[in-house]
Amino acid sequence: MKNSIFTFMQKLLKQKYQTDIAANSEDILIHTMSGNLEETLYTIGEGLGHSTDLVIRRMTIPSNPPCKAAIIYLDGLANVKDILDSLLIDYRSGDILLPQLDDIPPLSLIKEYLLKSGEITGTSDFKTLYHMVLSGDTVILVDGYNEGICASTREWKDRGVTEPSSQTVVRGPREGFSETLRTNTALVRRKIKDPHLWMETRQIGRVTQTDVAIMYIKGLVDDSVVDEVRSRLARIDIDGILESGYIEELVQDEAYTPFPTIFNTERPDVVAAGLLEGRIAILVDGTPFVLIVPAVFTHFMQAAEDSYQRSDISSLIRLLRYIALMIALLAPASYIAVTTFHQEMIPTTLLVNIAAHREGIPFPAFVEAFLMEVTFEILREAGIRMPRAIGQAVSIVGALVIGQAAVEAGLVGPAMVIIVAITAISTFIIPSFNMGISIRMIRFILMIFAASLGLYGILIGIIALVLHLCSLRSFGVPYLAPFAPYSLGDQKDNVIRLPHWALLKRPSYISPNNRQKQTDNPPQKPES
């Protein structure tokens, strides 16, 4: 009993101690810097744990009388060469080599006459100072002043602009986003040179302080959707944001659904096209994937290349995607239902062949399909996670070898191998990876319905699926728009795509304020 009481008291004291530490740390963050340079530098060193990458360079300003100053930055995040050159610092002694300027205060001398940095701000509290230093900026402190100068010197190594690996095209731009926020915003502004392209940036994450930016075109976007995006981002209270997937889960309308309600892409041209339609882009520092809202079901079935090919080619490919969607969703379930409950629907010759091949198979059709589907999903994941040089070869060879061996061993029939292969190939045609995963998940549910009730079970599953899709919203926009609610004018760039000269208006469910996209100017035939 005494030990229990002693342990309980220890926990209380430890909790109180940790609370006091957190409160003191928070007080230090909001505390205003004093005019004593050494005291401020000591506080900064203590706050950052005297980290080895923290650089504090002391120097002397040739004022009358001379005063001390210091440059603070983090090695690896900041490029201070321009700062040091603009201050004309002697690298050996650390002094500023300028004649004495008696009439100008040292802080004004540095801020107004010496620094060549494009962005200079002032700070007087430690919270802002820590954020600037940890973001790669350089802070200059002068003895006797309770204000510091923050100069933009962010220059860290990044991956650069390369071709996106997850959304490739035959015809179209080859540039993709990187992990640097400013690089990504510049790629978007290169494509939309309009002053109405506005951007707002905020920091999300108590520990990571990740920069998150929203971009939209003022006048095209629905202002209520912009306010809703701001509100949802402001409600996020989490320790860290490491990827845009964090934001996607925290701001989506419906959490309990297999379908994605926020579109993501690593292509600047896709983001630019979405902005021109009146959508909003959410960019997160540290990831090449940009979120686009609002998003509807048809948005996930369209690829970037659809706008670069001729309208007839794009329409044919889109129709092919929807056919592949139905095959990926219904093929295994239909095979199970027909072979188990509705053999009369199969032609006699084909039924005899299927029965002959399944004669020695000990499992029902559902177990047979389930085993093959799970095996293929395992091979798919193995091909993704393995090294790129051997991953694709292992997945292909593994599928061929396992499929052939399973047929020869009498575990599955040849028809089931064909069904699973066609289903897998159809899944790969879906442009959005998130939507492909959703179809893969729902396929197993429909297989269970088919094994229980046959085609009636599949019909019940489809009805429930459509009702669920009709109930979804993406930032207030119906998920099945423009099918439900139906809009005839928005069908021009939906399942099929009309020529660009016929796309006169933006979708009404995205941009209700400014729908006019271009003037009615169809191409004229040359005179004979």
Coordinates of C-alpha atoms in Angstrom, one line a residue:
M1 CA 0.0 0.0 0.0
K2 CA 2.8 2.4 0.9
N3 CA 4.6 1.6 -2.4
S4 CA 1.4 2.3 -4.3
I5 CA 1.0 5.7 -2.6
F6 CA 4.6 6.5 -3.1
T7 CA 4.4 5.6 -6.8
F8 CA 1.2 7.7 -7.2
M9 CA 2.9 10.7 -5.5
Q10 CA 5.9 10.3 -7.9
K11 CA 3.6 10.4 -10.9
L12 CA 1.9 13.6 -9.6
L13 CA 5.2 15.3 -9.0
K14 CA 6.5 14.3 -12.4
Q15 CA 3.4 15.5 -14.1
K16 CA 3.5 18.8 -12.3
Y17 CA 7.2 19.2 -13.1
Q18 CA 6.6 18.5 -16.8
T19 CA 3.7 21.0 -16.8
D20 CA 5.8 23.7 -15.2
I21 CA 8.6 23.0 -17.8
A22 CA 6.0 23.3 -20.7
A23 CA 4.6 26.5 -19.1
N24 CA 8.0 28.1 -18.7
S25 CA 8.9 27.1 -22.3
E26 CA 5.8 28.8 -23.5
D27 CA 6.5 31.9 -21.5
I28 CA 9.9 32.1 -23.0
L29 CA 8.5 31.8 -26.5
I30 CA 6.1 34.8 -26.0
H31 CA 8.6 36.8 -24.0
T32 CA 10.0 39.9 -25.6
M33 CA 13.8 40.1 -26.2
S34 CA 15.8 42.3 -23.9
G35 CA 18.3 44.8 -25.1
N36 CA 21.2 42.9 -23.7
L37 CA 22.9 41.0 -26.5
E38 CA 24.6 38.4 -24.4
E39 CA 21.5 37.6 -22.4
T40 CA 19.5 37.2 -25.6
L41 CA 22.1 34.9 -27.2
Y42 CA 22.2 32.8 -24.0
T43 CA 18.4 32.4 -24.1
I44 CA 18.5 31.4 -27.8
G45 CA 21.2 28.8 -27.2
E46 CA 19.3 27.4 -24.3
G47 CA 16.0 27.3 -26.3
L48 CA 17.6 25.4 -29.1
G49 CA 19.5 23.1 -26.8
H50 CA 22.9 24.4 -27.9
S51 CA 22.5 22.4 -31.1
T52 CA 25.7 21.8 -33.0
D53 CA 24.2 23.2 -36.3
L54 CA 23.4 26.5 -34.6
V55 CA 25.8 29.2 -35.7
I56 CA 26.2 32.4 -33.7
R57 CA 28.7 34.8 -35.2
R58 CA 29.7 37.9 -33.2
M59 CA 30.9 41.1 -34.9
T60 CA 31.4 44.8 -34.2
I61 CA 29.5 47.7 -35.8
P62 CA 31.7 50.8 -36.4
S63 CA 29.3 53.2 -34.8
N64 CA 30.2 55.9 -32.3
P65 CA 30.8 54.3 -29.8
P66 CA 31.2 50.8 -31.5
C67 CA 28.6 48.3 -30.5
K68 CA 28.4 44.5 -30.6
A69 CA 26.1 42.5 -32.9
A70 CA 25.6 38.9 -33.8
I71 CA 24.4 36.9 -36.8
I72 CA 22.4 33.7 -36.0
Y73 CA 21.5 31.0 -38.5
L74 CA 21.3 27.2 -38.8
D75 CA 24.0 25.5 -40.9
G76 CA 22.5 23.6 -43.8
L77 CA 19.3 25.6 -44.0
A78 CA 20.6 29.1 -44.6
N79 CA 22.9 30.6 -47.3
V80 CA 24.5 33.5 -45.5
K81 CA 27.1 34.4 -48.1
D82 CA 25.1 37.3 -49.4
I83 CA 24.5 38.6 -45.9
L84 CA 28.2 38.4 -44.9
D85 CA 29.2 40.0 -48.2
S86 CA 26.7 42.8 -47.9
L87 CA 27.9 43.6 -44.3
L88 CA 31.6 43.6 -45.6
I89 CA 32.6 41.3 -42.7
D90 CA 36.3 40.5 -42.1
Y91 CA 36.2 36.7 -42.0
R92 CA 39.2 36.6 -39.7
S93 CA 38.3 39.1 -37.1
G94 CA 34.5 39.1 -37.5
D95 CA 34.4 43.0 -37.7
I96 CA 32.5 45.1 -40.1
L97 CA 34.9 47.0 -42.4
L98 CA 33.0 50.2 -42.9
P99 CA 33.9 53.8 -42.0
Q100 CA 32.1 55.2 -39.0
L101 CA 28.7 56.6 -39.6
D102 CA 27.8 58.7 -36.5
D103 CA 24.4 60.0 -37.7
I104 CA 22.8 56.6 -38.4
P105 CA 21.8 54.2 -35.6
P106 CA 23.4 50.7 -36.1
L107 CA 20.1 48.9 -36.6
S108 CA 18.9 51.4 -39.3
L109 CA 22.4 51.2 -40.9
I110 CA 22.1 47.5 -41.3
K111 CA 18.4 47.4 -42.3
E112 CA 18.3 50.4 -44.7
Y113 CA 21.8 50.6 -46.2
L114 CA 23.7 47.4 -45.9
L115 CA 21.5 44.3 -46.4
K116 CA 20.8 43.3 -50.0
S117 CA 18.3 40.6 -49.1
G118 CA 15.0 40.8 -50.9
E119 CA 12.9 40.2 -47.8
I120 CA 13.7 41.8 -44.5
T121 CA 11.4 41.8 -41.4
G122 CA 11.7 42.7 -37.8
T123 CA 11.0 40.6 -34.7
S124 CA 11.0 41.3 -31.0
D125 CA 9.7 38.0 -29.5
F126 CA 11.5 34.6 -29.3
K127 CA 8.6 32.6 -30.9
T128 CA 9.0 34.5 -34.2
L129 CA 12.8 34.4 -34.0
Y130 CA 12.9 30.6 -33.5
H131 CA 10.5 30.1 -36.4
M132 CA 12.6 32.3 -38.7
V133 CA 15.8 30.6 -37.8
L134 CA 14.4 27.1 -38.0
S135 CA 13.0 28.0 -41.4
G136 CA 16.4 28.9 -42.8
D137 CA 16.4 32.7 -42.3
T138 CA 19.2 34.7 -40.8
V139 CA 18.6 36.9 -37.7
I140 CA 20.8 39.8 -36.9
L141 CA 20.8 41.2 -33.3
V142 CA 22.4 44.4 -32.1
D143 CA 23.4 45.1 -28.5
G144 CA 21.1 47.7 -27.0
Y145 CA 18.1 46.9 -29.2
N146 CA 15.2 44.6 -28.2
E147 CA 14.4 44.0 -31.9
G148 CA 16.2 41.7 -34.4
I149 CA 16.4 41.8 -38.2
C150 CA 15.3 38.7 -40.1
A151 CA 16.7 38.4 -43.6
S152 CA 15.5 35.8 -46.0
T153 CA 18.4 33.4 -46.7
R154 CA 16.5 30.1 -47.2
E155 CA 18.5 27.9 -49.5
W156 CA 18.6 24.2 -48.7
K157 CA 19.2 21.2 -51.0
D158 CA 16.1 19.9 -52.8
R159 CA 15.3 17.3 -55.4
G160 CA 14.6 19.9 -58.1
V161 CA 12.0 19.8 -60.8
T162 CA 11.8 16.3 -62.3
E163 CA 9.3 14.3 -64.3
P164 CA 6.4 13.0 -62.1
S165 CA 6.6 9.3 -61.6
S166 CA 3.0 8.6 -60.6
Q167 CA 1.2 10.5 -63.3
T168 CA 3.0 10.1 -66.6
V169 CA 1.7 11.3 -70.0
V170 CA 2.5 10.6 -73.6
R171 CA 1.9 14.2 -74.6
G172 CA 2.1 17.0 -72.1
P173 CA 4.6 18.8 -69.8
R174 CA 7.2 16.7 -68.1
E175 CA 7.7 18.9 -65.0
G176 CA 6.5 17.8 -61.6
F177 CA 6.4 19.3 -58.1
S178 CA 9.2 18.9 -55.6
E179 CA 9.4 18.9 -51.8
T180 CA 10.0 22.7 -51.6
L181 CA 7.0 24.9 -51.2
R182 CA 8.4 28.0 -53.0
T183 CA 9.5 25.9 -56.0
N184 CA 5.9 24.5 -56.2
T185 CA 4.2 27.9 -56.0
A186 CA 6.6 29.2 -58.7
L187 CA 5.7 26.3 -61.0
V188 CA 2.0 27.2 -60.7
R189 CA 2.7 31.0 -61.2
R190 CA 4.7 30.2 -64.4
K191 CA 1.5 28.8 -65.9
I192 CA -1.0 31.4 -64.6
K193 CA 0.4 34.9 -64.9
D194 CA -2.6 36.6 -63.5
P195 CA -2.6 39.1 -60.6
H196 CA -5.8 37.5 -59.3
L197 CA -4.0 34.3 -58.5
W198 CA -3.8 34.8 -54.7
M199 CA -2.0 32.8 -52.1
E200 CA -2.3 32.6 -48.4
T201 CA 0.2 30.8 -46.1
R202 CA 0.0 29.6 -42.6
Q203 CA 1.9 27.3 -40.2
I204 CA 0.2 24.1 -39.0
G205 CA 1.6 21.8 -36.5
R206 CA 2.7 22.7 -33.0
V207 CA 6.1 21.0 -33.3
T208 CA 6.8 20.9 -37.1
Q209 CA 5.4 24.4 -37.9
T210 CA 4.8 23.2 -41.5
D211 CA 4.1 25.9 -44.1
V212 CA 0.7 25.2 -45.7
A213 CA -0.5 27.5 -48.6
I214 CA -3.8 27.8 -50.4
M215 CA -3.9 29.2 -53.9
Y216 CA -7.0 30.3 -55.8
I217 CA -8.0 32.7 -58.5
K218 CA -10.1 35.6 -57.1
G219 CA -13.2 36.1 -59.1
L220 CA -13.4 32.5 -60.3
V221 CA -13.5 30.7 -57.0
D222 CA -16.6 30.5 -54.8
D223 CA -15.8 32.7 -51.8
S224 CA -17.8 30.5 -49.5
V225 CA -15.6 27.5 -50.3
V226 CA -12.5 29.6 -49.6
D227 CA -13.9 30.5 -46.2
E228 CA -14.6 26.9 -45.5
V229 CA -11.1 25.8 -46.5
R230 CA -9.6 28.5 -44.2
S231 CA -11.9 27.4 -41.3
R232 CA -11.0 23.7 -41.6
L233 CA -7.3 24.5 -41.7
A234 CA -7.6 26.8 -38.7
R235 CA -9.3 24.0 -36.7
I236 CA -6.3 21.6 -37.1
D237 CA -4.5 21.2 -33.8
I238 CA -1.8 18.5 -34.2
D239 CA 1.8 18.1 -33.3
G240 CA 3.1 17.7 -36.9
I241 CA 2.2 17.8 -40.6
L242 CA 4.7 15.7 -42.6
E243 CA 2.8 15.2 -45.8
S244 CA -0.4 16.4 -47.5
G245 CA -2.1 13.2 -46.5
Y246 CA -2.3 14.5 -43.0
I247 CA -4.2 17.6 -44.3
E248 CA -6.4 15.4 -46.5
E249 CA -7.7 13.3 -43.6
L250 CA -8.2 16.3 -41.3
V251 CA -10.2 18.5 -43.6
Q252 CA -12.3 16.0 -45.7
D253 CA -16.1 16.0 -45.4
E254 CA -16.7 12.3 -44.7
A255 CA -14.2 10.2 -42.8
Y256 CA -16.0 6.9 -43.1
T257 CA -15.9 6.2 -46.8
P258 CA -13.6 4.3 -49.1
F259 CA -13.8 7.0 -51.8
P260 CA -11.4 9.9 -51.9
T261 CA -13.1 13.3 -51.6
I262 CA -10.0 15.4 -52.1
F263 CA -7.9 15.1 -55.3
N264 CA -4.1 15.0 -55.2
T265 CA -1.6 15.5 -57.9
E266 CA 2.1 16.1 -58.5
R267 CA 1.6 17.9 -61.8
P268 CA 1.6 21.7 -62.0
D269 CA -0.5 21.7 -65.2
V270 CA -3.3 19.7 -63.4
V271 CA -3.3 22.3 -60.5
A272 CA -3.4 25.1 -63.0
A273 CA -6.3 23.5 -64.8
G274 CA -8.2 23.1 -61.5
L275 CA -7.5 26.7 -60.5
L276 CA -8.9 27.9 -63.9
E277 CA -12.1 26.0 -63.2
G278 CA -12.5 27.7 -59.9
R279 CA -11.0 25.1 -57.6
I280 CA -8.6 25.7 -54.7
A281 CA -5.1 24.2 -54.4
I282 CA -3.6 23.3 -51.0
L283 CA 0.2 23.1 -51.0
V284 CA 2.2 21.6 -48.1
D285 CA 5.9 22.1 -47.6
G286 CA 7.9 18.9 -47.7
T287 CA 5.8 16.9 -50.2
P288 CA 5.3 17.0 -54.0
F289 CA 1.6 16.1 -53.8
V290 CA -0.8 19.1 -54.0
L291 CA -4.4 18.8 -52.9
I292 CA -7.3 20.2 -55.0
V293 CA -10.7 20.9 -53.7
P294 CA -13.6 20.5 -54.3
A295 CA -13.3 17.1 -56.1
V296 CA -16.1 15.0 -57.6
F297 CA -16.1 11.4 -58.8
T298 CA -15.6 12.2 -62.5
H299 CA -12.5 14.2 -61.6
F300 CA -10.7 11.0 -60.5
M301 CA -11.5 9.4 -63.8
Q302 CA -9.8 12.1 -65.9
A303 CA -6.1 12.3 -66.7
A304 CA -4.0 15.4 -67.6
E305 CA -3.5 14.1 -71.1
D306 CA -7.2 14.3 -71.9
S307 CA -6.9 18.0 -72.5
Y308 CA -3.8 17.7 -74.8
Q309 CA -5.2 15.1 -77.2
R310 CA -8.0 15.7 -79.7
S311 CA -11.5 15.5 -78.3
D312 CA -12.4 12.3 -80.1
I313 CA -9.3 10.5 -78.9
S314 CA -9.9 11.8 -75.3
S315 CA -13.5 10.8 -75.3
L316 CA -12.7 7.3 -76.5
I317 CA -10.1 6.8 -73.8
R318 CA -12.5 8.1 -71.1
L319 CA -15.2 5.7 -72.2
L320 CA -12.6 2.9 -72.0
R321 CA -11.7 4.0 -68.5
Y322 CA -15.4 3.7 -67.4
I323 CA -15.6 0.2 -69.0
A324 CA -12.4 -0.8 -67.2
L325 CA -14.0 0.6 -63.9
M326 CA -17.0 -1.7 -64.3
I327 CA -14.8 -4.7 -65.1
A328 CA -12.5 -4.0 -62.1
L329 CA -15.5 -3.7 -59.8
L330 CA -17.8 -6.5 -61.1
A331 CA -15.9 -9.1 -63.0
P332 CA -15.0 -11.5 -60.0
A333 CA -18.4 -11.0 -58.4
S334 CA -20.2 -11.7 -61.6
Y335 CA -18.1 -14.9 -62.2
I336 CA -18.9 -16.1 -58.7
A337 CA -22.7 -15.4 -59.1
V338 CA -23.0 -16.9 -62.5
T339 CA -21.0 -20.1 -61.9
T340 CA -22.7 -20.7 -58.4
F341 CA -26.3 -19.6 -58.8
H342 CA -27.1 -18.8 -62.5
Q343 CA -25.5 -21.5 -64.7
E344 CA -28.4 -21.2 -67.1
M345 CA -27.0 -17.8 -68.3
I346 CA -23.7 -19.5 -69.6
P347 CA -23.7 -21.0 -73.1
T348 CA -23.8 -24.8 -73.0
T349 CA -20.4 -25.3 -74.6
L350 CA -18.7 -22.8 -72.3
L351 CA -20.4 -24.3 -69.3
V352 CA -19.2 -27.8 -70.2
N353 CA -15.6 -26.4 -70.5
I354 CA -15.7 -24.6 -67.2
A355 CA -17.2 -27.6 -65.4
A356 CA -14.5 -29.9 -66.9
H357 CA -11.7 -27.6 -65.7
R358 CA -13.3 -27.2 -62.3
E359 CA -13.9 -30.9 -61.8
G360 CA -10.9 -31.6 -59.5
I361 CA -11.0 -28.2 -57.7
P362 CA -11.9 -28.7 -54.0
F363 CA -13.0 -25.1 -53.4
P364 CA -16.2 -23.2 -54.3
A365 CA -15.9 -20.3 -56.7
F366 CA -15.9 -17.7 -54.0
V367 CA -12.9 -19.3 -52.1
E368 CA -11.2 -19.7 -55.5
A369 CA -11.6 -16.1 -56.4
F370 CA -10.7 -14.8 -52.9
L371 CA -7.4 -16.8 -52.9
M372 CA -6.4 -15.5 -56.3
E373 CA -7.4 -11.9 -55.5
V374 CA -5.5 -11.9 -52.2
T375 CA -2.5 -13.5 -53.9
F376 CA -2.4 -10.8 -56.6
E377 CA -2.8 -8.0 -54.1
I378 CA 0.2 -9.4 -52.2
L379 CA 2.3 -9.6 -55.4
R380 CA 1.2 -6.0 -56.3
E381 CA 2.4 -4.6 -52.9
A382 CA 5.6 -6.7 -53.1
G383 CA 6.4 -5.1 -56.5
I384 CA 5.8 -1.6 -55.1
R385 CA 7.9 -2.0 -51.9
M386 CA 10.8 -3.9 -53.5
P387 CA 13.8 -2.1 -55.1
R388 CA 12.7 -0.6 -58.4
A389 CA 15.2 -2.6 -60.5
I390 CA 13.7 -6.0 -59.5
G391 CA 10.2 -5.1 -58.2
Q392 CA 8.4 -5.1 -61.5
A393 CA 10.2 -8.3 -62.7
V394 CA 9.3 -10.1 -59.5
S395 CA 5.7 -9.1 -59.6
I396 CA 5.2 -10.2 -63.2
V397 CA 7.2 -13.4 -62.9
G398 CA 5.5 -14.2 -59.6
A399 CA 2.1 -13.8 -61.0
L400 CA 2.8 -16.0 -64.0
V401 CA 4.5 -18.7 -62.0
I402 CA 2.0 -18.8 -59.2
G403 CA -1.0 -18.7 -61.6
Q404 CA 0.4 -21.5 -63.7
A405 CA 1.4 -23.6 -60.6
A406 CA -2.1 -23.1 -59.0
V407 CA -3.9 -24.3 -62.2
E408 CA -1.6 -27.4 -62.5
A409 CA -2.0 -28.2 -58.8
G410 CA -5.8 -28.1 -59.1
L411 CA -6.4 -25.2 -56.7
V412 CA -8.0 -22.9 -59.2
G413 CA -9.4 -23.1 -62.7
P414 CA -7.9 -21.4 -65.8
A415 CA -11.1 -19.3 -66.1
M416 CA -10.5 -17.8 -62.7
V417 CA -6.9 -16.9 -63.6
I418 CA -8.2 -15.0 -66.7
I419 CA -10.9 -13.2 -64.6
V420 CA -8.4 -12.1 -62.0
A421 CA -5.8 -10.9 -64.6
I422 CA -8.4 -8.9 -66.6
T423 CA -9.6 -7.4 -63.3
A424 CA -6.1 -6.4 -62.3
I425 CA -5.3 -4.8 -65.6
S426 CA -8.5 -2.9 -65.6
T427 CA -7.6 -1.5 -62.2
F428 CA -4.4 -0.1 -63.6
I429 CA -6.3 2.0 -66.2
I430 CA -7.9 4.2 -63.5
P431 CA -5.8 7.4 -63.5
S432 CA -6.1 8.1 -59.7
F433 CA -4.3 5.7 -57.4
N434 CA -6.7 6.5 -54.5
M435 CA -9.7 5.7 -56.6
G436 CA -8.1 2.4 -57.7
I437 CA -7.6 1.4 -54.1
S438 CA -11.2 2.2 -53.4
I439 CA -12.4 0.0 -56.2
R440 CA -10.1 -2.9 -55.0
M441 CA -11.7 -2.7 -51.5
I442 CA -15.3 -2.6 -52.7
R443 CA -14.6 -5.5 -55.1
F444 CA -14.2 -7.9 -52.1
I445 CA -17.5 -6.7 -50.6
L446 CA -19.3 -7.3 -53.9
M447 CA -17.7 -10.8 -54.0
I448 CA -19.3 -11.6 -50.6
F449 CA -22.7 -10.4 -51.8
A450 CA -22.4 -12.5 -55.0
A451 CA -21.4 -15.6 -53.0
S452 CA -24.5 -15.1 -50.7
L453 CA -27.3 -14.0 -53.1
G454 CA -25.9 -14.3 -56.6
L455 CA -26.8 -11.5 -59.1
Y456 CA -29.4 -10.2 -56.6
G457 CA -26.7 -9.7 -54.1
I458 CA -24.6 -7.8 -56.7
L459 CA -27.6 -5.6 -57.5
I460 CA -28.2 -4.9 -53.8
G461 CA -24.5 -3.9 -53.4
I462 CA -24.6 -1.6 -56.4
I463 CA -27.7 0.1 -55.1
A464 CA -26.1 0.6 -51.7
L465 CA -22.9 1.9 -53.4
V466 CA -24.8 4.5 -55.5
L467 CA -26.8 5.7 -52.4
H468 CA -23.5 6.1 -50.5
L469 CA -22.0 8.1 -53.4
C470 CA -25.0 10.3 -53.6
S471 CA -24.6 11.1 -49.8
L472 CA -21.0 12.3 -50.2
R473 CA -19.9 15.9 -50.4
S474 CA -16.6 17.5 -51.1
F475 CA -16.6 21.0 -49.4
G476 CA -20.3 21.2 -50.0
V477 CA -20.3 20.0 -53.6
P478 CA -22.2 16.8 -54.4
Y479 CA -19.8 14.0 -55.1
L480 CA -21.7 12.7 -58.2
A481 CA -22.1 16.1 -59.8
P482 CA -23.0 16.7 -62.6
F483 CA -24.9 13.4 -62.7
A484 CA -26.7 13.9 -59.4
P485 CA -27.9 16.6 -59.4
Y486 CA -28.0 16.3 -63.2
S487 CA -26.8 19.3 -65.2
L488 CA -27.0 19.1 -69.0
G489 CA -24.7 22.0 -69.6
D490 CA -21.9 20.4 -67.5
Q491 CA -21.8 17.2 -69.6
K492 CA -19.5 18.8 -72.3
D493 CA -16.3 17.8 -70.4
N494 CA -17.4 14.9 -68.3
V495 CA -17.6 11.4 -69.6
I496 CA -16.9 12.7 -73.1
R497 CA -15.0 15.9 -74.0
L498 CA -16.1 18.2 -76.7
P499 CA -13.5 20.3 -78.6
H500 CA -12.0 23.2 -76.7
W501 CA -13.9 25.8 -78.8
A502 CA -17.1 24.3 -77.6
L503 CA -16.2 24.5 -73.9
L504 CA -17.6 27.9 -73.3
K505 CA -18.4 27.7 -69.6
R506 CA -17.0 26.4 -66.4
P507 CA -18.8 23.8 -64.4
S508 CA -21.7 25.3 -62.5
Y509 CA -21.1 23.2 -59.4
I510 CA -17.5 24.5 -59.1
S511 CA -17.7 28.2 -60.2
P512 CA -21.2 29.5 -59.9
N513 CA -20.1 33.2 -59.9
N514 CA -18.0 33.5 -63.1
R515 CA -18.9 30.7 -65.5
Q516 CA -17.9 32.3 -68.8
K517 CA -14.7 30.6 -70.0
Q518 CA -14.4 31.9 -73.5
T519 CA -16.4 33.6 -76.3
D520 CA -18.3 31.5 -78.8
N521 CA -15.8 31.4 -81.7
P522 CA -15.9 28.1 -83.6
P523 CA -13.2 27.4 -86.2
Q524 CA -14.0 28.7 -89.7
K525 CA -13.5 26.6 -92.8
P526 CA -11.1 28.1 -95.3
E527 CA -12.8 29.6 -98.4
S528 CA -12.4 27.4 -101.5

